[in-house]
Short mmCIF file of C-alpha atoms in Angstrom, two decimals:
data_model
loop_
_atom_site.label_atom_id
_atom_site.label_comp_id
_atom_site.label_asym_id
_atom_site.label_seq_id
_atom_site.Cartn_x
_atom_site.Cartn_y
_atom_site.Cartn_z
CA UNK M 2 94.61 105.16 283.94
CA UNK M 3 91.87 102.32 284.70
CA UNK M 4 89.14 103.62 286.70
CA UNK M 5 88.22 102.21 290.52
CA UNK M 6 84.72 101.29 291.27
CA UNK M 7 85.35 104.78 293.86
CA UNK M 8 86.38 106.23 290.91
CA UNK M 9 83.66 105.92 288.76
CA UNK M 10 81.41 106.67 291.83
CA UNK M 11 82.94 109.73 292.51
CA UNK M 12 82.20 110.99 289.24
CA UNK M 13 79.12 110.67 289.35
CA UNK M 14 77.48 114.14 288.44
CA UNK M 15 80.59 115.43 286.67
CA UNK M 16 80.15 114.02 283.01
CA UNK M 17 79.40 110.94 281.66
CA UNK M 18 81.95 108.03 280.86
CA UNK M 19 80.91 105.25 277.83
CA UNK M 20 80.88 101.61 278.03
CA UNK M 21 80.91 99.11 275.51
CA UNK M 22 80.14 95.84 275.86
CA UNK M 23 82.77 93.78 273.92
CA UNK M 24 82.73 90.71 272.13
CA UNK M 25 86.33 90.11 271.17
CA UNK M 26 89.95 90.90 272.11
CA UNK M 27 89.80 92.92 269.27
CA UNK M 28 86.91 94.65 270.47
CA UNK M 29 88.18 95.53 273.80
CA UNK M 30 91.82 96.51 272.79
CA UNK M 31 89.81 98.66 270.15
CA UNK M 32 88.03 100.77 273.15
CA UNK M 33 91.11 101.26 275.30
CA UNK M 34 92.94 102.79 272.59
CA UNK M 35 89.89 105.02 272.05
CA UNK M 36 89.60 105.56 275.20
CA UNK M 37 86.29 104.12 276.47
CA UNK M 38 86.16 104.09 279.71
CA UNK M 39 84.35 101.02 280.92
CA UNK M 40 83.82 97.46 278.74
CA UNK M 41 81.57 94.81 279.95
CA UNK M 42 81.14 91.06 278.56
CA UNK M 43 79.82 88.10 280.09
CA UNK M 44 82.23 85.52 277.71
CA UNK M 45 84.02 83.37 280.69
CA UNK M 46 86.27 81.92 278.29
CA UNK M 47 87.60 85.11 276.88
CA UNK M 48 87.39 87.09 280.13
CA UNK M 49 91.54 86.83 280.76
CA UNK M 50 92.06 88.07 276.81
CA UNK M 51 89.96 90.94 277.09
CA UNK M 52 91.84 91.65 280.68
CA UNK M 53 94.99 91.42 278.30
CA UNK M 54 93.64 93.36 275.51
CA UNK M 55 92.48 96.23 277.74
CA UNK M 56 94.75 96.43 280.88
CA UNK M 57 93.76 100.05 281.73
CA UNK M 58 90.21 99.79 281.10
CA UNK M 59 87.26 99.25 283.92
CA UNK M 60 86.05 95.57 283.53
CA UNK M 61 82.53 94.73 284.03
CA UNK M 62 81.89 90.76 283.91
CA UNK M 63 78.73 89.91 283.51
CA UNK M 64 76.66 87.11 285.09
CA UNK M 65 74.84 85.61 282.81
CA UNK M 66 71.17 85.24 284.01
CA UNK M 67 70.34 81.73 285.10
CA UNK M 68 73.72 80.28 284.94
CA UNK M 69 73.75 81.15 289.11
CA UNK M 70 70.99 80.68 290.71
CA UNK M 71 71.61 81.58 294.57
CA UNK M 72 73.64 83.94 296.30
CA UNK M 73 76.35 81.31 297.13
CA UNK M 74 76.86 80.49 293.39
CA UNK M 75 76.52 84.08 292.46
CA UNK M 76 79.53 85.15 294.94
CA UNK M 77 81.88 81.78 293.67
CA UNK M 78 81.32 82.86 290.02
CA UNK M 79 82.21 86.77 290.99
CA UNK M 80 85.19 85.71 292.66
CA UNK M 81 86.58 83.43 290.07
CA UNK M 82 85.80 86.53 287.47
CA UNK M 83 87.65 88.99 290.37
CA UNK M 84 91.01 86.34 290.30
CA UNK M 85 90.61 86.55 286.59
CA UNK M 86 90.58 90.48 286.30
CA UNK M 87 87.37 91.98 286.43
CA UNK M 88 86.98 94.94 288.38
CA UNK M 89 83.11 94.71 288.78
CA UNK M 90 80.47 92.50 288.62
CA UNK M 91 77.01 93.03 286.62
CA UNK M 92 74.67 90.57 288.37
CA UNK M 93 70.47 91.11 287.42
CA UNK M 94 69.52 88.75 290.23
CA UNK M 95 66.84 89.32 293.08
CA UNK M 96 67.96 91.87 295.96
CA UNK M 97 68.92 89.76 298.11
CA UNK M 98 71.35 88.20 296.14
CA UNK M 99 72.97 91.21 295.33
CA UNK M 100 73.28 91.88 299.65
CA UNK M 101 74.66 88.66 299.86
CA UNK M 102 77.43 89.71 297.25
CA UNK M 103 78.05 93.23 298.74
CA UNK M 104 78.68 91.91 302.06
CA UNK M 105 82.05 90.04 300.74
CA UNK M 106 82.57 93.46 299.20
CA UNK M 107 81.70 92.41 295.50
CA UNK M 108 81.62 95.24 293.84
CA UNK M 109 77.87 94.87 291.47
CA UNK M 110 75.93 96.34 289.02
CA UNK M 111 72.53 95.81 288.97
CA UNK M 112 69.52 96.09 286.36
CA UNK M 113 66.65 97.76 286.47
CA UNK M 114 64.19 98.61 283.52
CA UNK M 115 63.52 96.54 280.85
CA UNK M 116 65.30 93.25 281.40
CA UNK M 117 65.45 90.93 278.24
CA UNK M 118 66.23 87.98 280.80
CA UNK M 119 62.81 88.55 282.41
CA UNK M 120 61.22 89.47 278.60
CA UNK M 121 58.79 86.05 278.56
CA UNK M 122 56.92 87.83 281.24
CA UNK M 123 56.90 91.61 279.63
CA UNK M 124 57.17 91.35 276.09
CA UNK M 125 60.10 93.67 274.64
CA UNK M 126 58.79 96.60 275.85
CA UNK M 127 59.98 99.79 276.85
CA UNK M 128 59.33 100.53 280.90
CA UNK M 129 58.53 103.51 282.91
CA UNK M 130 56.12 104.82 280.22
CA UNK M 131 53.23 105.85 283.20
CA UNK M 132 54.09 107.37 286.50
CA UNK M 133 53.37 104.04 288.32
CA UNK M 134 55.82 102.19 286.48
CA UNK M 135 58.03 105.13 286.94
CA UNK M 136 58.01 104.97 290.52
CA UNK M 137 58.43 101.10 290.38
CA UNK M 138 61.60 101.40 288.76
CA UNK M 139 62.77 104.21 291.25
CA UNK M 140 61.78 101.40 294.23
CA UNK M 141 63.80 99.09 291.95
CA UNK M 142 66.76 101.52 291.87
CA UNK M 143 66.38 102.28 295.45
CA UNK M 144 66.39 98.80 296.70
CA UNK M 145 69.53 97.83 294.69
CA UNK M 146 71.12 100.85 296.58
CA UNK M 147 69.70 99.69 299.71
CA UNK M 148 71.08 95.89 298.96
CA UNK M 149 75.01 97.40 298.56
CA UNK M 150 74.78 97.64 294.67
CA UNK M 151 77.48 100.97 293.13
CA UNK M 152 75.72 101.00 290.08
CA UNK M 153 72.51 100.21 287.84
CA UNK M 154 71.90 99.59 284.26
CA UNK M 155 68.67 101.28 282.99
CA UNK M 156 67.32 99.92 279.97
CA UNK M 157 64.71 101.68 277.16
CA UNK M 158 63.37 104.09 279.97
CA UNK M 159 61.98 107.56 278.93
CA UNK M 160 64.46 109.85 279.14
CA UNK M 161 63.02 112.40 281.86
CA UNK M 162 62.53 109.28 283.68
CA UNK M 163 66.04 107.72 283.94
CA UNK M 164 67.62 111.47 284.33
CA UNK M 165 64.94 111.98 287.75
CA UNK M 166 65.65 108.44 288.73
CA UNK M 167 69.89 109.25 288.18
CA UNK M 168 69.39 112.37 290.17
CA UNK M 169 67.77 111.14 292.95
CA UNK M 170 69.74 107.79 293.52
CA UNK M 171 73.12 107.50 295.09
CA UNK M 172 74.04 104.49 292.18
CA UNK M 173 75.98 105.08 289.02
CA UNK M 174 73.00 104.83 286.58
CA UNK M 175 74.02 103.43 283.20
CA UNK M 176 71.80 104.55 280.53
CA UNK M 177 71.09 101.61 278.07
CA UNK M 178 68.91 103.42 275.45
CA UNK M 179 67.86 105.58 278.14
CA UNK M 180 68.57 109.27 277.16
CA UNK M 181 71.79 111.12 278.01
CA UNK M 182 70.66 112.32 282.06
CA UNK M 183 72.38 109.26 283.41
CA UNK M 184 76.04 108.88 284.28
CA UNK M 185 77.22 106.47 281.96
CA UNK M 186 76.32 105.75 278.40
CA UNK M 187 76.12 102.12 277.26
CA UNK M 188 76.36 100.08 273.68
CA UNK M 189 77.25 96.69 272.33
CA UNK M 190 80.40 97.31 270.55
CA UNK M 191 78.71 95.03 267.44
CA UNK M 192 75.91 97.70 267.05
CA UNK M 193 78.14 100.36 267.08
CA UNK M 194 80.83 98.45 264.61
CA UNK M 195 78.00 97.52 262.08
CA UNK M 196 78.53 93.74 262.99
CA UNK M 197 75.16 92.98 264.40
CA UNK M 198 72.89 90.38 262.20
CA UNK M 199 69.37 91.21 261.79
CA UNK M 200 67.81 93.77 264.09
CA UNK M 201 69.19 96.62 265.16
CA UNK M 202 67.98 98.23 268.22
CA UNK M 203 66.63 101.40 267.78
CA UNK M 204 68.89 103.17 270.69
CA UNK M 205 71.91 101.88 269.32
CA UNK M 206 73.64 103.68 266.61
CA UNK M 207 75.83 102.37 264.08
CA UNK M 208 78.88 103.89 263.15
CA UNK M 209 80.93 101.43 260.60
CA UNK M 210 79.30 99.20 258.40
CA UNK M 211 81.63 96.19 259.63
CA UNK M 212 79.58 93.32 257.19
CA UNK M 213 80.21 94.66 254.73
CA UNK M 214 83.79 94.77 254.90
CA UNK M 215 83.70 91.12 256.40
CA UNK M 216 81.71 90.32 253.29
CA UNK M 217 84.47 91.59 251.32
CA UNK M 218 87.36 89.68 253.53
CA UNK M 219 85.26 86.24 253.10
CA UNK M 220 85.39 86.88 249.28
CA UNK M 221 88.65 87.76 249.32
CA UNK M 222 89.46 84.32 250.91
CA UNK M 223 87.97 82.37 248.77
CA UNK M 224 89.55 84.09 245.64
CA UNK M 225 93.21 83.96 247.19
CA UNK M 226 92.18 80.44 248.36
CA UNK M 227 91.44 79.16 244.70
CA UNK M 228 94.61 80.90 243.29
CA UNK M 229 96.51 78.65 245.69
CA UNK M 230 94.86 76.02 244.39
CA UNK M 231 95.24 76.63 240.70
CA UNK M 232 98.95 77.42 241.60
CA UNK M 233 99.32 74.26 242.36
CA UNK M 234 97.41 72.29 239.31
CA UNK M 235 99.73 74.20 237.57
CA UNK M 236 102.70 73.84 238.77
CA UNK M 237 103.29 77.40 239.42
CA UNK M 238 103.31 77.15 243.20
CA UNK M 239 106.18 76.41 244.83
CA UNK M 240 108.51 78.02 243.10
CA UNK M 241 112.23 77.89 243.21
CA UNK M 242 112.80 80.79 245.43
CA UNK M 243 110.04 79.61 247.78
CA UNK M 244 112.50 76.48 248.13
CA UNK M 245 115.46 75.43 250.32
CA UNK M 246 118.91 75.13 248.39
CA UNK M 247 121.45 72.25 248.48
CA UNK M 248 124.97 72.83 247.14
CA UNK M 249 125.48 71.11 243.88
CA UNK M 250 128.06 68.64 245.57
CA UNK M 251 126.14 67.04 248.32
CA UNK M 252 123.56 66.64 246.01
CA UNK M 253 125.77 64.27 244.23
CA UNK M 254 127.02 62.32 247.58
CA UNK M 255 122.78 62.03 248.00
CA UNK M 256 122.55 60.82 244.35
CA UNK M 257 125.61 58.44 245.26
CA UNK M 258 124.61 57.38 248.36
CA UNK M 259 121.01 56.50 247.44
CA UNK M 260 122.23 54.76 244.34
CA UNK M 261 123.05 52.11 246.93
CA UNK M 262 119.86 51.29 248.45
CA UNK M 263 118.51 50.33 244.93
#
């Protein structure tokens, strides 16, 4: 059964539920039928197939950082994902912008952390590595909660910190490399498939080696592509029972007939 935004806030404390986020149809009917409990993506034009794929999974769209860039625009791109499917919204934006959205009773995740949208600024770096930056993130937490935000993402935060910061925060805290305290854990379904090119996060663990096997597809292609080809040079391909049939007799009449037009 697909989770509620009250239902994943009423389990907070009691366990934690996994997220993926999902890059494909195949992806996201992949984690319903293992029975993930939550799948995020920010791909507009794939939003309704991955509603289709996954009809009784939580749906997370994700605004995609710069692509609003007020609360108005924020709210008409939330809607539009709502009327498409989604369930909740992510949305790293400003405070503010995240009250804005709560008051029409958008349902959002927010970010706090290390934010790769905000990276030119910090480097990729993990956060909350002293107490002061610690406590920033807490005031970051705290002020999303204060704004009308259910839940947070916290990304590459020390452990202890995120599990004090889960504790002592009303929000669903979603632990993106963040250590197991939290109440959800989170992973790009192409780490955990093996499909990611070049690095590999260190929080993210792979569990098939999926290049590999597309490797092997691709070849696989090509060979069955140039047997087709030779099939035909030779005359092998079609054959007869690859053909349609005409009855001996009306091939005559045709014979007959076209001897006419010559």
């Amino acid at each position: 059964m697909k989770l509620t935004v009250g239902d994943i806030v009423a389990r907070k404390g009691k366990g934690q539920l996994t997220e993926l986020n999902v890059a494909c149809a195949e992806h996201a009917a992949a984690a319903e039928a293992a029975g993930i409990e939550i799948i995020v993506s920010g791909r507009k034009h794939l939003r309704t197939a991955f509603r289709a794929a996954a009809p009784n999974t939580h749906f997370t769209f994700g605004l995609i950082y710069g692509h609003t860039v007020n609360a108005d625009e924020a709210k008409r791109a939330a809607f539009e994902a709502m009327e498409a499917g989604a369930d909740s919204i992510y949305c790293p934006m400003h405070y503010d912008v995240i009250e804005e959205m709560a008051k029409e009773a958008i349902p959002v995740v927010g970010h706090i952390g290390f934010m790769p949208q905000k990276a030119r600024w910090t480097g990729v770096a993990a956060r909350g590595k002293t107490a002061a930056d610690a406590l920033a993130i807490l005031d970051d937490a705290r002020r999303y909660a204060n704004a009308g935000a259910f839940a947070v993402e916290i990304e590459i935060v020390p452990s202890p910190v995120a599990a004090a910061i889960s504790r002592n925060s009303p929000l669903v805290v979603i632990s993106m490399g963040s250590g197991g305290g939290c109440d959800v854990q989170y992973l790009f379904a192409a780490d955990v498939l093996g499909e990611t090119e070049g690095h590999v996060p260190r929080h993210a663990r792979v569990y098939r080696d999926f290049r590999s096997e597309f490797a092997r597809l691709q070849q696989e292609r090509v060979a069955a592509f140039a047997e087709f080809r030779r099939d035909v040079v030779t005359g092998a391909f079609p054959a007869d029972s690859e053909l349609v049939a005409m009855p001996e007799g009306e091939w005559r009449k045709f014979q007959d007939a076209l001897a006419e037009w010559s």
